[in-house]
Short mmCIF file of C-alpha atoms and ligand atoms in Angstrom, two decimals:
data_model
loop_
_atom_site.label_atom_id
_atom_site.label_comp_id
_atom_site.label_asym_id
_atom_site.label_seq_id
_atom_site.Cartn_x
_atom_site.Cartn_y
_atom_site.Cartn_z
CA MET C 889 80.38 127.38 148.19
CA LYS C 890 83.49 125.34 148.83
CA LYS C 891 81.97 122.44 146.93
CA LEU C 892 81.18 124.68 143.97
CA PHE C 893 84.76 125.89 143.86
CA ALA C 894 86.05 122.33 143.97
CA SER C 895 83.89 121.29 141.05
CA LEU C 896 85.06 124.28 139.04
CA VAL C 897 88.69 123.32 139.60
CA LEU C 898 87.89 119.76 138.59
CA ALA C 899 86.23 120.97 135.40
CA VAL C 900 89.35 122.91 134.43
CA VAL C 901 91.61 119.93 135.00
CA ALA C 902 89.33 117.46 133.23
CA ALA C 903 88.55 119.60 130.20
CA PRO C 904 91.04 122.31 129.31
CA VAL C 905 88.46 124.39 127.48
CA TRP C 906 90.90 127.27 127.09
CA ALA C 907 93.51 125.12 125.40
CA ALA C 908 93.94 126.06 121.80
CA THR C 909 95.92 125.09 118.80
CA GLN C 910 98.37 127.83 118.06
CA THR C 911 100.69 128.47 115.18
CA VAL C 912 103.95 130.31 115.53
CA THR C 913 106.61 131.16 113.00
CA LEU C 914 110.13 130.99 114.34
CA SER C 915 113.06 132.67 112.72
CA VAL C 916 115.95 130.20 112.55
CA PRO C 917 118.90 132.13 111.10
CA GLY C 918 121.39 129.33 111.81
CA MET C 919 120.20 127.11 108.97
CA THR C 920 122.99 127.20 106.41
CA CYS C 921 122.33 124.27 104.11
CA ALA C 922 119.47 122.15 102.83
CA ALA C 923 120.01 119.50 105.50
CA CYS C 924 119.58 121.90 108.40
CA PRO C 925 115.78 122.05 108.17
CA LEU C 926 115.69 118.28 108.73
CA THR C 927 117.51 118.68 112.04
CA VAL C 928 115.27 121.56 113.08
CA LYS C 929 112.17 119.62 112.13
CA ALA C 930 113.32 116.53 114.00
CA ALA C 931 114.01 118.60 117.12
CA LEU C 932 110.59 120.26 117.00
CA SER C 933 108.80 116.98 116.35
CA LYS C 934 110.06 115.67 119.69
CA VAL C 935 108.28 118.44 121.59
CA LYS C 936 105.07 117.15 123.13
CA GLY C 937 101.97 118.82 121.71
CA VAL C 938 103.45 119.75 118.36
CA SER C 939 101.14 118.66 115.56
CA LYS C 940 102.53 120.29 112.44
CA ILE C 941 105.91 121.60 111.36
CA LYS C 942 106.87 123.39 108.21
CA VAL C 943 110.46 124.50 107.78
CA VAL C 944 111.31 126.82 104.93
CA PHE C 945 115.03 126.90 104.37
CA ASP C 946 114.97 129.83 101.93
CA LYS C 947 113.28 132.03 104.51
CA ARG C 948 115.19 130.57 107.46
CA GLU C 949 111.96 129.99 109.26
CA ALA C 950 109.95 127.25 110.90
CA THR C 951 106.20 127.38 111.24
CA VAL C 952 104.95 125.21 114.07
CA THR C 953 101.42 124.29 115.02
CA PHE C 954 101.07 123.18 118.62
CA ASP C 955 98.64 122.66 121.48
CA ASP C 956 99.23 125.45 123.98
CA ALA C 957 98.02 123.23 126.81
CA LYS C 958 100.91 120.86 126.19
CA THR C 959 103.79 123.09 125.23
CA THR C 960 104.90 126.69 124.90
CA ILE C 961 106.69 128.82 122.36
CA GLN C 962 109.59 128.97 124.82
CA ALA C 963 109.81 125.17 124.75
CA LEU C 964 109.86 125.21 120.95
CA MET C 965 112.67 127.76 120.89
CA LYS C 966 114.56 125.73 123.47
CA ALA C 967 114.19 122.60 121.32
CA THR C 968 115.70 124.24 118.24
CA GLY C 969 118.40 125.83 120.39
CA ASN C 970 119.33 122.47 121.91
CA ALA C 971 119.66 121.09 118.39
CA GLY C 972 122.13 123.85 117.56
CA TYR C 973 119.71 126.27 115.93
CA PRO C 974 118.71 129.14 118.21
CA SER C 975 115.42 130.69 117.13
CA THR C 976 113.30 133.70 117.83
CA VAL C 977 109.62 134.40 117.35
CA LYS C 978 109.02 135.93 113.96
CA ASP C 979 105.28 135.90 113.77
CA ARG C 980 102.43 134.54 115.85
CU1 LIG R 2045 123.01 122.33 107.22
#
């Protein structure tokens, strides 16, 4: 029984079968000019696990596709915040 449990744990570590690609739209109200999205995008691109970023300045939003085994929405919001653009979850 103990051995079975150990192999189950190993399976989870070796193959994160529950990991999924997620997409979240963040509201970034602090973007005030056309150059701001570049900063936001650069900040998000440094977050590990992020695969796709689309920043729409007109809507003041950033849509981010990421691997939820490698990062979290909280980490994405922290990244934009550290770059000077606090964000909140708009849609997920
Ligand atoms: Cu700007």
